[in-house]
Short mmCIF file of C-alpha atoms in Angstrom, two decimals:
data_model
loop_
_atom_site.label_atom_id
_atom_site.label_comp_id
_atom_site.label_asym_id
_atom_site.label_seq_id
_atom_site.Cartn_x
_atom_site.Cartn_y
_atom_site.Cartn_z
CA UNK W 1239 74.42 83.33 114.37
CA UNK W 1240 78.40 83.49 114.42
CA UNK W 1241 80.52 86.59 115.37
CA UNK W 1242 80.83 89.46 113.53
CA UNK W 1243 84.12 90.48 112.09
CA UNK W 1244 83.89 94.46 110.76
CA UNK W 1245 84.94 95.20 107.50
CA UNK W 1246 85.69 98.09 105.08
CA UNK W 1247 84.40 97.82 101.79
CA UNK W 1248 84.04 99.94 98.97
CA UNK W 1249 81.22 100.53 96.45
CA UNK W 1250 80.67 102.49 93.40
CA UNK W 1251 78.26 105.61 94.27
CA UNK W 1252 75.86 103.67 92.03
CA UNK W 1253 76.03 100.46 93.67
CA UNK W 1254 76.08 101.88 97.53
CA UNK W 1255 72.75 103.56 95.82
CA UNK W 1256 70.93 100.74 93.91
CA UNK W 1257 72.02 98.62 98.06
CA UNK W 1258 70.42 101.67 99.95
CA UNK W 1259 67.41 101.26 97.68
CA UNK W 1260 66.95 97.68 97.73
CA UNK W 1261 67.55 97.74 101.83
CA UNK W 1262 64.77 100.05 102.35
CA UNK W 1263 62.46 98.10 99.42
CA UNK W 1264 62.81 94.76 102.09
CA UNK W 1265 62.99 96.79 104.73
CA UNK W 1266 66.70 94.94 105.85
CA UNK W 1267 70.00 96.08 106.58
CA UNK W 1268 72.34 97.16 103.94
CA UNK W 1269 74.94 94.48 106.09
CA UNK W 1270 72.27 92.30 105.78
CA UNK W 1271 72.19 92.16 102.41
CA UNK W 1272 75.71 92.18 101.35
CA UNK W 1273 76.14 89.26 104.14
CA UNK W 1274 73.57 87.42 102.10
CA UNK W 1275 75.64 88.23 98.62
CA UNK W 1276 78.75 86.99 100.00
CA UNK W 1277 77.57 83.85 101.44
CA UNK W 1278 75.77 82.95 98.16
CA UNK W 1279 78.47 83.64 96.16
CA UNK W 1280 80.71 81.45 98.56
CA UNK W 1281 78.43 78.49 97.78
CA UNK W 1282 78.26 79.26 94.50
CA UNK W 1283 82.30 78.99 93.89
CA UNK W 1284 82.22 75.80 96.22
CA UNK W 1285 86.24 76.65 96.90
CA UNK W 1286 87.99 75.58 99.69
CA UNK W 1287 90.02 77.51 101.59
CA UNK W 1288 93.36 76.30 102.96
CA UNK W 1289 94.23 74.85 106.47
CA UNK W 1290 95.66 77.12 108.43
CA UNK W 1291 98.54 74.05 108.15
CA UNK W 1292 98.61 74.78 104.56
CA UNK W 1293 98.68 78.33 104.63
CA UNK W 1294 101.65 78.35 107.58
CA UNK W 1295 103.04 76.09 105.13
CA UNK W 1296 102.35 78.16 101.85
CA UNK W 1297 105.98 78.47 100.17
CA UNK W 1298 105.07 81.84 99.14
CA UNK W 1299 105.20 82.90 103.33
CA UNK W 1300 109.17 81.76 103.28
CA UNK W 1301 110.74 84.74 101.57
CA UNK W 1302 109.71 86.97 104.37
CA UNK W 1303 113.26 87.72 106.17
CA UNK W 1304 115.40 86.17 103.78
CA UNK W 1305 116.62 89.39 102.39
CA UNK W 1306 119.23 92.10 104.54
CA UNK W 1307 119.74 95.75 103.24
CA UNK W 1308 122.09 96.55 105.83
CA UNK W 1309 120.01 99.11 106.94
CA UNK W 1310 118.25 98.54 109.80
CA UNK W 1311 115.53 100.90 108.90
CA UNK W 1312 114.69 99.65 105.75
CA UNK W 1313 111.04 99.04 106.44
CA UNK W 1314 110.21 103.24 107.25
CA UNK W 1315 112.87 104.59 104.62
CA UNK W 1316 111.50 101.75 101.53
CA UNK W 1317 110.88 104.75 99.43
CA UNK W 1318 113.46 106.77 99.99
CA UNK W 1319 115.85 103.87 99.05
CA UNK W 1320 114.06 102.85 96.13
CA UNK W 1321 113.05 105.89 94.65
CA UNK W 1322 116.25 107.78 96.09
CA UNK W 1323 117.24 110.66 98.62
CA UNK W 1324 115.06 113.30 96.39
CA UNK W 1325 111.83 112.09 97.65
CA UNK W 1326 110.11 114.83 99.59
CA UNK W 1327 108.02 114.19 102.68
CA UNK W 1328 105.13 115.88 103.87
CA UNK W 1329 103.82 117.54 107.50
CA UNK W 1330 103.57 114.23 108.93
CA UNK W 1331 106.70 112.23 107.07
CA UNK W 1332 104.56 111.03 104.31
CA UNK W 1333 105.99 110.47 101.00
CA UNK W 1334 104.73 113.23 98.65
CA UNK W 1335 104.82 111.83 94.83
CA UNK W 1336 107.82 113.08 92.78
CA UNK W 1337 105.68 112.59 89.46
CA UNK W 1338 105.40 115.66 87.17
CA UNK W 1339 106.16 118.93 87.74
CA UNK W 1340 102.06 120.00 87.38
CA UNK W 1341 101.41 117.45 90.08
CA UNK W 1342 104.59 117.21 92.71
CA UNK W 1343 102.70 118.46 95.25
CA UNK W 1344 100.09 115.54 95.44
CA UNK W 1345 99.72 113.28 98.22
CA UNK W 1346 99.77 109.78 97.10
CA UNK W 1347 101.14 107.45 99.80
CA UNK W 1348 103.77 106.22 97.37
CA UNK W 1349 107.33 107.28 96.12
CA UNK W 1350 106.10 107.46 92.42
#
């Protein structure tokens, strides 16, 4: 058996129901099961994945860095420089949406 890696993955109420369900029907592991639906569906598609050659040498990897702003804190201000000076930030210094006036006090992550 290989090593683990842990994961976060998401499910519908429904689906995380119909799993829980069909885990205590075998009497498995709800990991166990969705293990067993990934690796079957990897089979099934029969893809390859790249190299890790061809994805150092993926093209789409080269535009990192080749832009300058000029500001050197580009990377923790991106919304406020995008979106402009207006956007208000929260308790903690996140970016609290702009969006309507029935929902600008919404926390969304984003400089919408």
């Amino acid at each position: 058996m290989g090593k683990y890696v842990v994961t976060n993955v998401r499910f519908t109420q429904e689906e995380h129901e119909k799993l829980r369900r069909l885990a205590v029907y075998e009497q498995r592991s709800m990991a166990d099961i969705v293990r067993e639906a990934v690796s079957t569906y990897l089979e099934r598609k029969g893809r390859r994945t790249l190299t890790e050659e061809e994805l150092a040498n993926d093209p789409f990897f080269k535009v990192i860095g080749i832009g300058h702003s000029g500001g050197g804190d580009a990377s923790t201000r991106h919304d406020e420089i995008i979106y402009g000076p207006e956007i208000r930030r929260g308790e903690e210094g996140k970016t609290l949406c702009r969006g309507t006036p029935g929902d600008a006090d919404q926390e969304t992550g984003g400089g919408r």
